[in-house]
Amino acid sequence: MHSFDDGWGEDDAPAPALKTSLTPERARTIISRNDSPDVGFDRSINTYRGCEHGCIYCYARPAHAYMGLSPGLDFESKLFFKPEAARLLERELARPSYRCAPIHLGGNTDVYQPSERSQRVTRGVIEVLGRFRHPFSVITKSALIGRDADLMAPMAAQGLVKAYVSITTLDRKLARDMEPRAATPERRLEAIRTLTRAGVPVGVGFAPVIAGLNDHEMEAVLERAYDAGARSGMMVALRLPREIADLFREWLEAARPDRAARVMSLVRQMRNGRDNDSSFGARMVGSGPVAEMLHRRFTLACTRIGLNLQPTRLRSDLFRVPLDLKPAAPQLDLFG
């Protein structure tokens, strides 16, 4: 496992021991497309597969099953990275047929997980996006994003980048139990400060909100993030697709047995009596009185605190292919 400054100290419970492997993945393309109406972007880049952070609720875990691996420990320990990501992106953006629109970094993994400290794949991707003046957004639970403030700052000045830092709790013990190898809440707040000082628009993601477990912290998280420099916020309801429902339930019964039954009851109340509802429009927000109450609280808190007053709109009109990557103009035949 890679060592990194995640904010945890000797007084904190250690993260569960985990031996990880990192395997290069020879991808043919790097930009993934989607037509989901409730996602907010139609293209994304995932520089890694799997995630060492080990968040028990991660909706992306089932993706590992497509590789013949388990959504459980394999997702956390059998990791893949794309060493050719920057080169592939450069090639795709330089195509005459390419049409610019914001790219989201992440979605099925955290692009700033521990392996990024040594592999620097995500940094290489951002360098390419900067050369092309291509807009992008990113969300992470890692303070490592602050390392790339030097690349993001000039892009932010042109309206080309927006970052989100996900903070699900301010409780160090709950964070350690629920997100064992992610940065501490304090370090994530410091990442917001670092990016804000660099002029990068930053938002806070209270995601996922888990009724009966962390929802009581919603207002406090939003306030602390605002104080650190965040000026936008988003909330996503807990999603438990496929194998995640059993994994989360088992974790909940072991880590918080006193409230496990109530939490799962509230989850089902937000999902039409089921563990999960994957239908577009409902999967991110839930439905029913509990979901409506949570979103009402979120909206009121953002208004009171001053979040989401001026949405950041990324620019696509500055995109251009660098001169050294443009195809050479055909030579005129002087003797034809």
PDB file of C-alpha atoms in Angstrom, residues 106-309:
ATOM      1  CA  GLY A 106     -13.838  10.125 -12.173  1.00  0.00           C
ATOM      2  CA  GLY A 107     -17.254   8.581 -11.822  1.00  0.00           C
ATOM      3  CA  ASN A 108     -16.248   4.941 -11.436  1.00  0.00           C
ATOM      4  CA  THR A 109     -13.201   5.614  -9.286  1.00  0.00           C
ATOM      5  CA  ASP A 110     -11.418   8.365  -7.392  1.00  0.00           C
ATOM      6  CA  VAL A 111      -8.790   9.783  -9.739  1.00  0.00           C
ATOM      7  CA  TYR A 112      -6.765  10.954  -6.720  1.00  0.00           C
ATOM      8  CA  GLN A 113      -6.527   7.686  -4.845  1.00  0.00           C
ATOM      9  CA  PRO A 114      -3.182   6.786  -3.179  1.00  0.00           C
ATOM     10  CA  SER A 115      -1.613   5.259  -6.304  1.00  0.00           C
ATOM     11  CA  GLU A 116      -1.811   8.628  -8.053  1.00  0.00           C
ATOM     12  CA  ARG A 117       0.971   9.984  -5.835  1.00  0.00           C
ATOM     13  CA  SER A 118       3.489   7.820  -7.661  1.00  0.00           C
ATOM     14  CA  GLN A 119       1.783   7.120 -10.994  1.00  0.00           C
ATOM     15  CA  ARG A 120       0.734  10.747 -11.756  1.00  0.00           C
ATOM     16  CA  VAL A 121      -1.692   9.560 -14.427  1.00  0.00           C
ATOM     17  CA  THR A 122      -4.375  12.066 -13.475  1.00  0.00           C
ATOM     18  CA  ARG A 123      -1.858  14.900 -13.465  1.00  0.00           C
ATOM     19  CA  GLY A 124      -0.814  13.937 -16.982  1.00  0.00           C
ATOM     20  CA  VAL A 125      -4.445  14.061 -18.119  1.00  0.00           C
ATOM     21  CA  ILE A 126      -4.900  17.541 -16.632  1.00  0.00           C
ATOM     22  CA  GLU A 127      -1.738  18.737 -18.369  1.00  0.00           C
ATOM     23  CA  VAL A 128      -3.226  17.647 -21.702  1.00  0.00           C
ATOM     24  CA  LEU A 129      -6.566  19.300 -20.930  1.00  0.00           C
ATOM     25  CA  GLY A 130      -4.694  22.497 -20.139  1.00  0.00           C
ATOM     26  CA  ARG A 131      -2.835  22.450 -23.445  1.00  0.00           C
ATOM     27  CA  PHE A 132      -6.108  22.073 -25.343  1.00  0.00           C
ATOM     28  CA  ARG A 133      -7.947  24.603 -23.152  1.00  0.00           C
ATOM     29  CA  HIS A 134     -10.488  21.900 -22.501  1.00  0.00           C
ATOM     30  CA  PRO A 135     -13.029  22.282 -19.652  1.00  0.00           C
ATOM     31  CA  PHE A 136     -13.271  19.626 -16.969  1.00  0.00           C
ATOM     32  CA  SER A 137     -14.739  18.879 -13.565  1.00  0.00           C
ATOM     33  CA  VAL A 138     -13.451  16.535 -10.868  1.00  0.00           C
ATOM     34  CA  ILE A 139     -14.639  15.137  -7.550  1.00  0.00           C
ATOM     35  CA  THR A 140     -12.474  13.443  -4.936  1.00  0.00           C
ATOM     36  CA  LYS A 141     -12.152  12.446  -1.295  1.00  0.00           C
ATOM     37  CA  SER A 142      -8.399  12.980  -1.388  1.00  0.00           C
ATOM     38  CA  ALA A 143      -6.315  15.958  -0.277  1.00  0.00           C
ATOM     39  CA  LEU A 144      -3.927  15.011  -3.083  1.00  0.00           C
ATOM     40  CA  ILE A 145      -5.964  17.185  -5.425  1.00  0.00           C
ATOM     41  CA  GLY A 146      -4.175  20.159  -3.884  1.00  0.00           C
ATOM     42  CA  ARG A 147      -0.963  19.005  -5.549  1.00  0.00           C
ATOM     43  CA  ASP A 148      -2.402  19.941  -8.931  1.00  0.00           C
ATOM     44  CA  ALA A 149      -3.552  23.428  -7.966  1.00  0.00           C
ATOM     45  CA  ASP A 150      -0.678  24.777 -10.076  1.00  0.00           C
ATOM     46  CA  LEU A 151      -2.226  23.218 -13.199  1.00  0.00           C
ATOM     47  CA  MET A 152      -5.800  24.130 -12.318  1.00  0.00           C
ATOM     48  CA  ALA A 153      -5.191  27.758 -11.368  1.00  0.00           C
ATOM     49  CA  PRO A 154      -4.529  29.118 -14.888  1.00  0.00           C
ATOM     50  CA  MET A 155      -7.369  26.998 -16.258  1.00  0.00           C
ATOM     51  CA  ALA A 156      -9.715  28.317 -13.572  1.00  0.00           C
ATOM     52  CA  ALA A 157      -8.865  31.863 -14.618  1.00  0.00           C
ATOM     53  CA  GLN A 158     -10.251  30.951 -18.057  1.00  0.00           C
ATOM     54  CA  GLY A 159     -13.383  29.246 -16.730  1.00  0.00           C
ATOM     55  CA  LEU A 160     -12.168  25.760 -17.577  1.00  0.00           C
ATOM     56  CA  VAL A 161     -12.279  23.844 -14.296  1.00  0.00           C
ATOM     57  CA  LYS A 162     -14.465  23.141 -11.320  1.00  0.00           C
ATOM     58  CA  ALA A 163     -13.596  20.827  -8.430  1.00  0.00           C
ATOM     59  CA  TYR A 164     -15.709  19.106  -5.819  1.00  0.00           C
ATOM     60  CA  VAL A 165     -14.408  17.632  -2.582  1.00  0.00           C
ATOM     61  CA  SER A 166     -16.634  14.968  -1.037  1.00  0.00           C
ATOM     62  CA  ILE A 167     -17.121  15.197   2.745  1.00  0.00           C
ATOM     63  CA  THR A 168     -19.629  12.724   4.161  1.00  0.00           C
ATOM     64  CA  THR A 169     -18.914  13.283   7.852  1.00  0.00           C
ATOM     65  CA  LEU A 170     -16.867  15.385  10.269  1.00  0.00           C
ATOM     66  CA  ASP A 171     -16.682  12.456  12.694  1.00  0.00           C
ATOM     67  CA  ARG A 172     -13.204  10.938  12.395  1.00  0.00           C
ATOM     68  CA  LYS A 173     -14.354   7.580  13.767  1.00  0.00           C
ATOM     69  CA  LEU A 174     -17.250   7.273  11.344  1.00  0.00           C
ATOM     70  CA  ALA A 175     -15.004   8.386   8.484  1.00  0.00           C
ATOM     71  CA  ARG A 176     -12.403   5.749   9.405  1.00  0.00           C
ATOM     72  CA  ASP A 177     -15.043   3.031   9.626  1.00  0.00           C
ATOM     73  CA  MET A 178     -16.936   4.011   6.481  1.00  0.00           C
ATOM     74  CA  GLU A 179     -14.079   5.293   4.260  1.00  0.00           C
ATOM     75  CA  PRO A 180     -11.057   3.548   5.805  1.00  0.00           C
ATOM     76  CA  ARG A 181      -8.286   4.729   3.481  1.00  0.00           C
ATOM     77  CA  ALA A 182      -9.591   8.106   2.397  1.00  0.00           C
ATOM     78  CA  ALA A 183      -8.254  11.354   3.864  1.00  0.00           C
ATOM     79  CA  THR A 184      -9.581  12.642   7.163  1.00  0.00           C
ATOM     80  CA  PRO A 185     -12.402  15.197   7.038  1.00  0.00           C
ATOM     81  CA  GLU A 186      -9.956  17.879   8.180  1.00  0.00           C
ATOM     82  CA  ARG A 187      -7.575  17.149   5.326  1.00  0.00           C
ATOM     83  CA  ARG A 188     -10.428  17.384   2.822  1.00  0.00           C
ATOM     84  CA  LEU A 189     -11.360  20.795   4.214  1.00  0.00           C
ATOM     85  CA  GLU A 190      -7.727  21.822   3.802  1.00  0.00           C
ATOM     86  CA  ALA A 191      -7.890  20.692   0.157  1.00  0.00           C
ATOM     87  CA  ILE A 192     -10.816  23.070  -0.330  1.00  0.00           C
ATOM     88  CA  ARG A 193      -8.731  25.881   1.172  1.00  0.00           C
ATOM     89  CA  THR A 194      -5.765  25.061  -1.062  1.00  0.00           C
ATOM     90  CA  LEU A 195      -7.830  25.117  -4.241  1.00  0.00           C
ATOM     91  CA  THR A 196      -9.721  28.245  -3.193  1.00  0.00           C
ATOM     92  CA  ARG A 197      -6.458  30.109  -2.558  1.00  0.00           C
ATOM     93  CA  ALA A 198      -5.386  29.125  -6.073  1.00  0.00           C
ATOM     94  CA  GLY A 199      -8.573  30.611  -7.530  1.00  0.00           C
ATOM     95  CA  VAL A 200     -10.177  27.267  -8.399  1.00  0.00           C
ATOM     96  CA  PRO A 201     -13.982  27.158  -7.950  1.00  0.00           C
ATOM     97  CA  VAL A 202     -14.685  24.475  -5.355  1.00  0.00           C
ATOM     98  CA  GLY A 203     -17.851  22.765  -4.252  1.00  0.00           C
ATOM     99  CA  VAL A 204     -18.575  20.321  -1.463  1.00  0.00           C
ATOM    100  CA  GLY A 205     -20.296  17.029  -2.079  1.00  0.00           C
ATOM    101  CA  PHE A 206     -22.354  15.699   0.822  1.00  0.00           C
ATOM    102  CA  ALA A 207     -22.526  12.365  -0.881  1.00  0.00           C
ATOM    103  CA  PRO A 208     -23.908  10.006  -0.026  1.00  0.00           C
ATOM    104  CA  VAL A 209     -26.384  11.171   2.544  1.00  0.00           C
ATOM    105  CA  ILE A 210     -27.376   8.164   4.657  1.00  0.00           C
ATOM    106  CA  ALA A 211     -30.511   8.769   6.695  1.00  0.00           C
ATOM    107  CA  GLY A 212     -30.011   7.715  10.295  1.00  0.00           C
ATOM    108  CA  LEU A 213     -26.222   7.599   9.975  1.00  0.00           C
ATOM    109  CA  ASN A 214     -24.756  10.889   8.733  1.00  0.00           C
ATOM    110  CA  ASP A 215     -27.714  13.068   7.773  1.00  0.00           C
ATOM    111  CA  HIS A 216     -27.610  14.902  11.124  1.00  0.00           C
ATOM    112  CA  GLU A 217     -24.241  16.350  10.052  1.00  0.00           C
ATOM    113  CA  MET A 218     -25.488  17.867   6.784  1.00  0.00           C
ATOM    114  CA  GLU A 219     -25.666  21.491   7.926  1.00  0.00           C
ATOM    115  CA  ALA A 220     -22.361  21.297   9.813  1.00  0.00           C
ATOM    116  CA  VAL A 221     -20.520  19.855   6.804  1.00  0.00           C
ATOM    117  CA  LEU A 222     -21.903  22.540   4.505  1.00  0.00           C
ATOM    118  CA  GLU A 223     -20.967  25.309   6.950  1.00  0.00           C
ATOM    119  CA  ARG A 224     -17.408  24.050   7.449  1.00  0.00           C
ATOM    120  CA  ALA A 225     -16.946  23.671   3.713  1.00  0.00           C
ATOM    121  CA  TYR A 226     -18.222  27.203   3.107  1.00  0.00           C
ATOM    122  CA  ASP A 227     -15.806  28.553   5.723  1.00  0.00           C
ATOM    123  CA  ALA A 228     -12.992  26.741   3.890  1.00  0.00           C
ATOM    124  CA  GLY A 229     -13.929  28.373   0.574  1.00  0.00           C
ATOM    125  CA  ALA A 230     -16.545  26.164  -1.079  1.00  0.00           C
ATOM    126  CA  ARG A 231     -19.230  28.152  -2.854  1.00  0.00           C
ATOM    127  CA  SER A 232     -21.402  25.354  -4.194  1.00  0.00           C
ATOM    128  CA  GLY A 233     -22.808  22.153  -2.803  1.00  0.00           C
ATOM    129  CA  MET A 234     -24.447  18.966  -3.945  1.00  0.00           C
ATOM    130  CA  MET A 235     -26.117  16.025  -2.224  1.00  0.00           C
ATOM    131  CA  VAL A 236     -26.655  12.475  -3.475  1.00  0.00           C
ATOM    132  CA  ALA A 237     -28.730   9.838  -1.718  1.00  0.00           C
ATOM    133  CA  LEU A 238     -27.151   6.503  -0.802  1.00  0.00           C
ATOM    134  CA  ARG A 239     -27.300   4.044  -3.690  1.00  0.00           C
ATOM    135  CA  LEU A 240     -27.036   0.295  -3.116  1.00  0.00           C
ATOM    136  CA  PRO A 241     -26.947  -1.368  -6.545  1.00  0.00           C
ATOM    137  CA  ARG A 242     -26.421  -5.099  -6.955  1.00  0.00           C
ATOM    138  CA  GLU A 243     -23.854  -6.542  -4.547  1.00  0.00           C
ATOM    139  CA  ILE A 244     -23.469  -3.269  -2.632  1.00  0.00           C
ATOM    140  CA  ALA A 245     -26.709  -3.802  -0.725  1.00  0.00           C
ATOM    141  CA  ASP A 246     -25.398  -6.966   0.976  1.00  0.00           C
ATOM    142  CA  LEU A 247     -21.928  -5.480   1.544  1.00  0.00           C
ATOM    143  CA  PHE A 248     -23.330  -2.333   3.115  1.00  0.00           C
ATOM    144  CA  ARG A 249     -25.824  -4.219   5.270  1.00  0.00           C
ATOM    145  CA  GLU A 250     -23.105  -6.555   6.591  1.00  0.00           C
ATOM    146  CA  TRP A 251     -20.829  -3.607   7.335  1.00  0.00           C
ATOM    147  CA  LEU A 252     -23.616  -1.677   9.045  1.00  0.00           C
ATOM    148  CA  GLU A 253     -24.546  -4.588  11.304  1.00  0.00           C
ATOM    149  CA  ALA A 254     -20.912  -4.979  12.344  1.00  0.00           C
ATOM    150  CA  ALA A 255     -19.907  -1.302  12.619  1.00  0.00           C
ATOM    151  CA  ARG A 256     -23.156   0.265  13.913  1.00  0.00           C
ATOM    152  CA  PRO A 257     -25.330  -2.588  15.234  1.00  0.00           C
ATOM    153  CA  ASP A 258     -27.362  -0.205  17.408  1.00  0.00           C
ATOM    154  CA  ARG A 259     -28.783   1.614  14.399  1.00  0.00           C
ATOM    155  CA  ALA A 260     -28.476  -0.894  11.549  1.00  0.00           C
ATOM    156  CA  ALA A 261     -32.160  -1.782  11.438  1.00  0.00           C
ATOM    157  CA  ARG A 262     -33.274   1.860  11.473  1.00  0.00           C
ATOM    158  CA  VAL A 263     -30.819   2.918   8.766  1.00  0.00           C
ATOM    159  CA  MET A 264     -31.921   0.134   6.433  1.00  0.00           C
ATOM    160  CA  SER A 265     -35.566   0.966   7.141  1.00  0.00           C
ATOM    161  CA  LEU A 266     -34.956   4.585   6.132  1.00  0.00           C
ATOM    162  CA  VAL A 267     -33.050   3.457   3.037  1.00  0.00           C
ATOM    163  CA  ARG A 268     -36.053   1.415   1.927  1.00  0.00           C
ATOM    164  CA  GLN A 269     -38.437   4.252   2.691  1.00  0.00           C
ATOM    165  CA  MET A 270     -36.452   6.335   0.196  1.00  0.00           C
ATOM    166  CA  ARG A 271     -36.416   3.530  -2.385  1.00  0.00           C
ATOM    167  CA  ASN A 272     -40.069   2.459  -2.649  1.00  0.00           C
ATOM    168  CA  GLY A 273     -39.617  -0.335  -0.129  1.00  0.00           C
ATOM    169  CA  ARG A 274     -36.496  -1.775  -1.778  1.00  0.00           C
ATOM    170  CA  ASP A 275     -32.777  -1.546  -1.063  1.00  0.00           C
ATOM    171  CA  ASN A 276     -32.219   0.282  -4.332  1.00  0.00           C
ATOM    172  CA  ASP A 277     -34.051   2.029  -7.137  1.00  0.00           C
ATOM    173  CA  SER A 278     -31.951   2.347 -10.275  1.00  0.00           C
ATOM    174  CA  SER A 279     -34.464   4.276 -12.369  1.00  0.00           C
ATOM    175  CA  PHE A 280     -33.267   7.537 -13.907  1.00  0.00           C
ATOM    176  CA  GLY A 281     -34.334  10.579 -11.959  1.00  0.00           C
ATOM    177  CA  ALA A 282     -34.862   8.638  -8.728  1.00  0.00           C
ATOM    178  CA  ARG A 283     -31.549   6.855  -8.221  1.00  0.00           C
ATOM    179  CA  MET A 284     -29.642  10.004  -7.203  1.00  0.00           C
ATOM    180  CA  VAL A 285     -32.287  11.578  -4.983  1.00  0.00           C
ATOM    181  CA  GLY A 286     -34.642   8.905  -3.719  1.00  0.00           C
ATOM    182  CA  SER A 287     -38.375   9.393  -3.304  1.00  0.00           C
ATOM    183  CA  GLY A 288     -40.992   9.662  -0.593  1.00  0.00           C
ATOM    184  CA  PRO A 289     -41.264  11.790   2.569  1.00  0.00           C
ATOM    185  CA  VAL A 290     -37.788  10.999   3.943  1.00  0.00           C
ATOM    186  CA  ALA A 291     -36.060  11.959   0.685  1.00  0.00           C
ATOM    187  CA  GLU A 292     -38.178  15.097   0.381  1.00  0.00           C
ATOM    188  CA  MET A 293     -37.297  16.130   3.934  1.00  0.00           C
ATOM    189  CA  LEU A 294     -33.568  15.653   3.328  1.00  0.00           C
ATOM    190  CA  HIS A 295     -33.612  17.672   0.135  1.00  0.00           C
ATOM    191  CA  ARG A 296     -35.641  20.400   1.790  1.00  0.00           C
ATOM    192  CA  ARG A 297     -33.063  20.622   4.567  1.00  0.00           C
ATOM    193  CA  PHE A 298     -30.258  20.699   2.038  1.00  0.00           C
ATOM    194  CA  THR A 299     -31.847  23.479  -0.001  1.00  0.00           C
ATOM    195  CA  LEU A 300     -32.596  25.586   3.061  1.00  0.00           C
ATOM    196  CA  ALA A 301     -29.076  25.107   4.415  1.00  0.00           C
ATOM    197  CA  CYS A 302     -27.441  26.100   1.132  1.00  0.00           C
ATOM    198  CA  THR A 303     -29.590  29.223   0.948  1.00  0.00           C
ATOM    199  CA  ARG A 304     -28.815  30.219   4.527  1.00  0.00           C
ATOM    200  CA  ILE A 305     -25.092  29.547   4.244  1.00  0.00           C
ATOM    201  CA  GLY A 306     -24.656  31.093   0.798  1.00  0.00           C
ATOM    202  CA  LEU A 307     -23.944  28.049  -1.355  1.00  0.00           C
ATOM    203  CA  ASN A 308     -25.092  27.682  -4.983  1.00  0.00           C
ATOM    204  CA  LEU A 309     -25.742  31.402  -5.409  1.00  0.00           C
TER     205      LEU A 309
END
